[in-house]
Short mmCIF file of C-alpha atoms and ligand atoms in Angstrom, two decimals:
data_model
loop_
_atom_site.label_atom_id
_atom_site.label_comp_id
_atom_site.label_asym_id
_atom_site.label_seq_id
_atom_site.Cartn_x
_atom_site.Cartn_y
_atom_site.Cartn_z
CA UNK A 27 -18.11 -21.10 -5.52
CA UNK A 28 -15.27 -23.25 -6.78
CA UNK A 29 -11.97 -21.56 -7.64
CA UNK A 30 -8.57 -22.45 -8.98
CA UNK A 31 -5.89 -20.44 -7.16
CA UNK A 32 -2.42 -19.91 -8.63
CA UNK A 33 -0.35 -18.69 -5.69
CA UNK A 34 3.31 -17.66 -5.49
CA UNK A 35 5.11 -19.88 -2.99
CA UNK A 36 8.60 -18.94 -1.78
CA UNK A 37 10.26 -20.20 1.41
CA UNK A 38 12.40 -17.11 2.08
CA UNK A 39 14.18 -14.19 0.40
CA UNK A 40 16.98 -16.41 -0.93
CA UNK A 41 14.85 -19.32 -2.14
CA UNK A 42 13.62 -19.55 -5.73
CA UNK A 43 9.85 -19.14 -5.78
CA UNK A 44 7.26 -20.67 -8.09
CA UNK A 45 3.49 -20.73 -8.62
CA UNK A 46 1.50 -23.57 -7.05
CA UNK A 47 -2.10 -24.37 -8.04
CA UNK A 48 -4.88 -25.18 -5.59
CA UNK A 49 -8.52 -26.08 -6.25
CA UNK A 50 -10.78 -24.66 -3.55
CA UNK A 51 -14.51 -25.25 -3.27
CA UNK A 52 -17.00 -24.06 -0.68
CA UNK A 53 -16.07 -20.38 -1.13
CA UNK A 54 -18.98 -18.09 -0.24
CA UNK A 55 -19.48 -14.88 -2.25
CA UNK A 56 -19.93 -13.19 1.15
CA UNK A 57 -16.36 -14.00 2.21
CA UNK A 58 -13.61 -11.42 2.01
CA UNK A 59 -10.54 -12.28 -0.06
CA UNK A 60 -8.53 -12.90 3.13
CA UNK A 61 -11.27 -15.16 4.52
CA UNK A 62 -11.03 -17.14 1.29
CA UNK A 63 -7.27 -17.52 1.93
CA UNK A 64 -8.06 -18.52 5.54
CA UNK A 65 -10.31 -21.28 4.16
CA UNK A 66 -7.53 -22.47 1.85
CA UNK A 67 -5.06 -22.48 4.75
CA UNK A 68 -7.36 -24.46 7.04
CA UNK A 69 -7.67 -27.07 4.25
CA UNK A 70 -3.89 -27.13 3.76
CA UNK A 71 -3.27 -27.52 7.49
CA UNK A 72 -5.84 -30.35 7.72
CA UNK A 73 -3.88 -32.09 4.94
CA UNK A 74 -0.60 -31.50 6.87
CA UNK A 75 0.60 -29.10 4.17
CA UNK A 76 2.33 -25.75 4.65
CA UNK A 77 -0.22 -22.87 4.77
CA UNK A 78 0.23 -19.84 2.51
CA UNK A 79 1.92 -16.97 4.37
CA UNK A 80 0.23 -13.59 3.87
CA UNK A 81 0.34 -10.33 5.78
CA UNK A 82 -2.72 -8.81 7.49
CA UNK A 83 -3.59 -7.05 10.70
CA UNK A 84 -6.66 -4.80 10.93
CA UNK A 85 -8.78 -6.36 8.12
CA UNK A 86 -10.51 -2.97 8.09
CA UNK A 87 -8.57 -1.13 5.37
CA UNK A 88 -6.48 0.81 7.88
CA UNK A 89 -3.10 -0.84 8.52
CA UNK A 90 -1.92 -1.27 4.91
CA UNK A 91 -0.36 -4.67 5.47
CA UNK A 92 -2.55 -6.90 3.28
CA UNK A 93 -1.18 -5.91 -0.14
CA UNK A 94 -0.76 -8.51 -2.90
CA UNK A 95 -1.35 -8.67 -6.65
CA UNK A 96 -4.65 -10.31 -7.54
CA UNK A 97 -4.89 -11.13 -11.24
CA UNK A 98 -2.13 -8.58 -11.83
CA UNK A 99 -3.80 -5.72 -9.94
CA UNK A 100 -2.40 -4.44 -6.62
CA UNK A 101 -5.20 -5.12 -4.07
CA UNK A 102 -7.29 -6.68 -6.83
CA UNK A 103 -9.38 -5.42 -9.74
CA UNK A 104 -11.89 -3.27 -7.82
CA UNK A 105 -10.82 0.41 -7.45
CA UNK A 106 -10.63 1.94 -3.97
CA UNK A 107 -10.46 -1.31 -1.99
CA UNK A 108 -7.74 -2.98 0.04
CA UNK A 109 -7.36 -6.77 -0.27
CA UNK A 110 -9.06 -7.21 3.12
CA UNK A 111 -12.09 -5.24 1.91
CA UNK A 112 -12.29 -7.10 -1.40
CA UNK A 113 -15.32 -9.38 -1.45
CA UNK A 114 -15.44 -12.74 -3.24
CA UNK A 115 -18.67 -11.66 -4.95
CA UNK A 116 -16.46 -9.81 -7.46
CA UNK A 117 -15.19 -13.17 -8.77
CA UNK A 118 -16.96 -15.79 -10.88
CA UNK A 119 -17.61 -19.42 -9.98
CA UNK A 120 -14.93 -21.52 -11.70
CA UNK A 121 -12.53 -18.57 -12.12
CA UNK A 122 -8.74 -18.94 -11.92
CA UNK A 123 -7.22 -16.29 -9.65
CA UNK A 124 -3.50 -15.52 -9.73
CA UNK A 125 -2.04 -14.20 -6.47
CA UNK A 126 1.50 -12.78 -6.13
CA UNK A 127 3.51 -10.70 -3.65
CA UNK A 128 4.51 -7.09 -4.49
CA UNK A 129 7.20 -7.11 -7.18
CA UNK A 130 9.60 -4.24 -6.47
CA UNK A 131 13.31 -4.24 -5.64
CA UNK A 132 12.90 -2.25 -2.39
CA UNK A 133 10.29 -4.85 -1.22
CA UNK A 134 12.15 -8.20 -0.92
CA UNK A 135 9.93 -11.25 -0.47
CA UNK A 136 10.08 -12.62 3.09
CA UNK A 137 7.85 -15.64 2.48
CA UNK A 138 5.09 -16.49 -0.05
CA UNK A 139 2.95 -13.32 -0.29
CA UNK A 140 4.72 -11.35 2.45
CA UNK A 141 7.25 -8.68 1.49
CA UNK A 142 9.46 -6.45 3.62
CA UNK A 143 8.03 -2.91 3.40
CA UNK A 144 10.39 -1.41 5.99
CA UNK A 145 11.91 0.81 3.27
CA UNK A 146 8.71 2.87 3.48
CA UNK A 147 8.98 3.06 7.26
CA UNK A 148 12.49 4.48 6.84
CA UNK A 149 11.13 7.27 4.62
CA UNK A 150 8.48 7.99 7.25
CA UNK A 151 11.09 8.09 10.04
CA UNK A 152 13.24 10.48 7.97
CA UNK A 153 10.65 13.26 8.10
CA UNK A 154 7.03 12.16 8.39
CA UNK A 155 6.34 13.95 11.67
CA UNK A 156 6.28 17.39 13.28
CA UNK A 157 8.47 18.19 16.27
CA UNK A 158 7.35 21.79 16.88
CA UNK A 159 5.07 22.34 19.84
CA UNK A 160 1.60 22.29 18.34
CA UNK A 161 -0.17 22.90 21.65
CA UNK A 162 -3.25 21.27 23.12
CA UNK A 163 -6.62 20.91 21.39
CA UNK A 164 -7.91 24.42 22.30
CA UNK A 165 -4.81 26.00 20.69
CA UNK A 166 -5.33 23.93 17.57
CA UNK A 167 -8.86 25.28 17.38
CA UNK A 168 -7.63 28.88 17.59
CA UNK A 169 -5.16 28.26 14.77
CA UNK A 170 -7.36 28.95 11.76
CA UNK A 171 -6.95 26.73 8.69
CA UNK A 172 -8.81 27.25 5.41
CA UNK A 173 -11.48 24.58 4.88
CA UNK A 174 -10.06 23.72 1.46
CA UNK A 175 -6.56 23.20 2.93
CA UNK A 176 -7.78 21.09 5.84
CA UNK A 177 -9.82 18.92 3.44
CA UNK A 178 -6.80 18.38 1.18
CA UNK A 179 -4.56 17.63 4.19
CA UNK A 180 -7.06 15.08 5.44
CA UNK A 181 -7.34 13.48 2.00
CA UNK A 182 -3.54 13.04 2.02
CA UNK A 183 -3.39 11.80 5.60
CA UNK A 184 -5.53 8.77 4.80
CA UNK A 185 -2.60 7.09 2.98
CA UNK A 186 -2.10 3.75 4.76
CA UNK A 187 1.46 3.09 3.54
CA UNK A 188 0.44 -0.13 1.80
CA UNK A 189 2.91 0.11 -1.09
CA UNK A 190 0.38 -0.53 -3.88
CA UNK A 191 1.54 2.66 -5.62
CA UNK A 192 5.09 1.26 -5.72
CA UNK A 193 3.86 -2.14 -6.90
CA UNK A 194 1.76 -0.56 -9.66
CA UNK A 195 4.58 1.65 -10.99
CA UNK A 196 6.93 0.34 -13.67
CA UNK A 197 9.71 2.38 -11.98
CA UNK A 198 8.77 1.18 -8.48
CA UNK A 199 8.33 4.83 -7.55
CA UNK A 200 7.21 5.73 -4.04
CA UNK A 201 6.40 9.32 -5.01
CA UNK A 202 2.65 9.02 -4.42
CA UNK A 203 3.28 7.75 -0.89
CA UNK A 204 5.92 10.42 -0.14
CA UNK A 205 3.78 13.16 -1.70
CA UNK A 206 0.83 12.19 0.52
CA UNK A 207 3.01 12.38 3.62
CA UNK A 208 4.64 15.68 2.61
CA UNK A 209 1.27 17.22 1.63
CA UNK A 210 -0.40 16.21 4.86
CA UNK A 211 1.99 18.49 6.77
CA UNK A 212 2.76 21.14 4.13
CA UNK A 213 -0.91 22.15 3.96
CA UNK A 214 -1.22 22.88 7.69
CA UNK A 215 0.41 25.73 9.67
CA UNK A 216 1.86 23.25 12.19
CA UNK A 217 3.82 21.59 9.40
CA UNK A 218 5.31 24.71 7.80
CA UNK A 219 8.25 25.44 10.21
CA UNK A 220 9.97 22.13 9.28
CA UNK A 221 8.69 21.90 5.70
CA UNK A 222 12.09 22.35 3.98
CA UNK A 223 13.98 19.86 6.13
CA UNK A 224 11.13 17.37 5.92
CA UNK A 225 10.78 17.26 2.14
CA UNK A 226 14.54 17.05 1.57
CA UNK A 227 14.99 14.27 4.14
CA UNK A 228 12.08 12.20 2.81
CA UNK A 229 13.11 12.54 -0.84
CA UNK A 230 16.74 11.68 0.00
CA UNK A 231 15.64 8.60 1.95
CA UNK A 232 13.29 7.58 -0.88
CA UNK A 233 16.25 7.66 -3.29
CA UNK A 234 18.54 5.87 -0.80
CA UNK A 235 16.03 3.02 -0.43
CA UNK A 236 16.11 2.41 -4.20
CA UNK A 237 12.65 3.63 -5.25
CA UNK A 238 12.50 4.93 -8.82
CA UNK A 239 11.33 8.24 -10.26
CA UNK A 240 7.73 9.01 -11.17
CA UNK A 241 6.88 7.39 -14.50
CA UNK A 242 4.03 9.89 -15.23
CA UNK A 243 1.71 7.02 -16.16
CA UNK A 244 -0.69 7.47 -13.23
CA UNK A 245 -0.75 3.75 -12.41
CA UNK A 246 -0.19 4.61 -8.73
CA UNK A 247 -3.32 6.76 -8.53
CA UNK A 248 -5.37 4.14 -10.38
CA UNK A 249 -4.38 1.38 -7.94
CA UNK A 250 -4.25 3.32 -4.67
CA UNK A 251 -6.91 1.84 -2.36
CA UNK A 252 -7.27 5.23 -0.64
CA UNK A 253 -7.47 7.11 -3.96
CA UNK A 254 -4.60 9.46 -3.16
CA UNK A 255 -4.50 11.92 -6.08
CA UNK A 256 -1.61 12.56 -8.47
CA UNK A 257 -1.65 16.32 -7.82
CA UNK A 258 0.05 15.53 -4.52
CA UNK A 259 3.16 14.62 -6.55
CA UNK A 260 3.08 18.08 -8.15
CA UNK A 261 2.93 19.55 -4.63
CA UNK A 262 5.83 17.33 -3.55
CA UNK A 263 7.91 18.64 -6.46
CA UNK A 264 7.01 22.28 -5.64
CA UNK A 265 7.88 21.77 -1.97
CA UNK A 266 11.19 20.18 -2.95
CA UNK A 267 12.18 23.01 -5.33
CA UNK A 268 11.16 25.64 -2.76
CA UNK A 269 13.38 23.98 -0.14
CA UNK A 270 16.58 25.11 -1.95
S1 LIG B 302 -0.42 6.40 -1.68
FE1 LIG B 302 -2.08 4.87 -1.77
S2 LIG B 302 -1.10 3.06 -2.67
FE2 LIG B 302 0.55 4.39 -1.96
S3 LIG B 302 1.04 3.71 0.11
FE3 LIG B 302 -0.50 5.37 0.32
S4 LIG B 302 -2.47 4.30 0.37
FE4 LIG B 302 -1.00 2.79 -0.43
S1 LIG B 303 -5.43 -5.95 6.82
FE1 LIG B 303 -5.16 -3.86 7.38
S2 LIG B 303 -5.55 -2.76 5.52
FE2 LIG B 303 -6.00 -4.83 5.02
#
């Protein structure tokens, strides 16, 4: 495949960025999107040009670091996939692909496609844990949890903190992320003793970091690579009201 790539290039947070165009041939439909960027970078390096900086770690859809807009969609146009799981077979030979970093005030650009997502880590540190003694594995097994609740808790716990929900939202809201974290604990008996303190601390930190309110458009759910559901936000709101 031969592609034209329009990629946001920006030296650092203070520098003014701009799109640069690159023609890349030899792309296999079997490559992942990140492998396609690797190919571009090896060409740029061989031409003594600066490679494109992008974030990645696991390349298995787990770490949440590989987020970027691809043709305007966070993580690309295919639902339920992270950028590292996105295959080049979803693109056409000769296509122009536009690639940008997350655009949200709480996520300043560090370089090219890399943004600083530490604002989400701060929300996690504020309350995304349990500090009660939960016991060893046998005690967990004797602590009965309804199947429905454990399934919902697990579905929330698979949030990878990638920030696509924030990037998709016109208010840069982090409520889908926070609601997944709050739900993961609120649904289990081990999470209940600290439920009030947790939800207040996480919501306060979310506001302090500059994330906006829920826009009720559902863009976050549509773009979440782990398909975290909107009803978690309703649970977040209920937990918050109950905490006062
Ligand atoms: S809710 Fe979805 S989009 Fe938001 S951080 Fe978690 S995995 Fe990423
Ligand atoms: S590189 Fe870890 S989720 Fe994509």
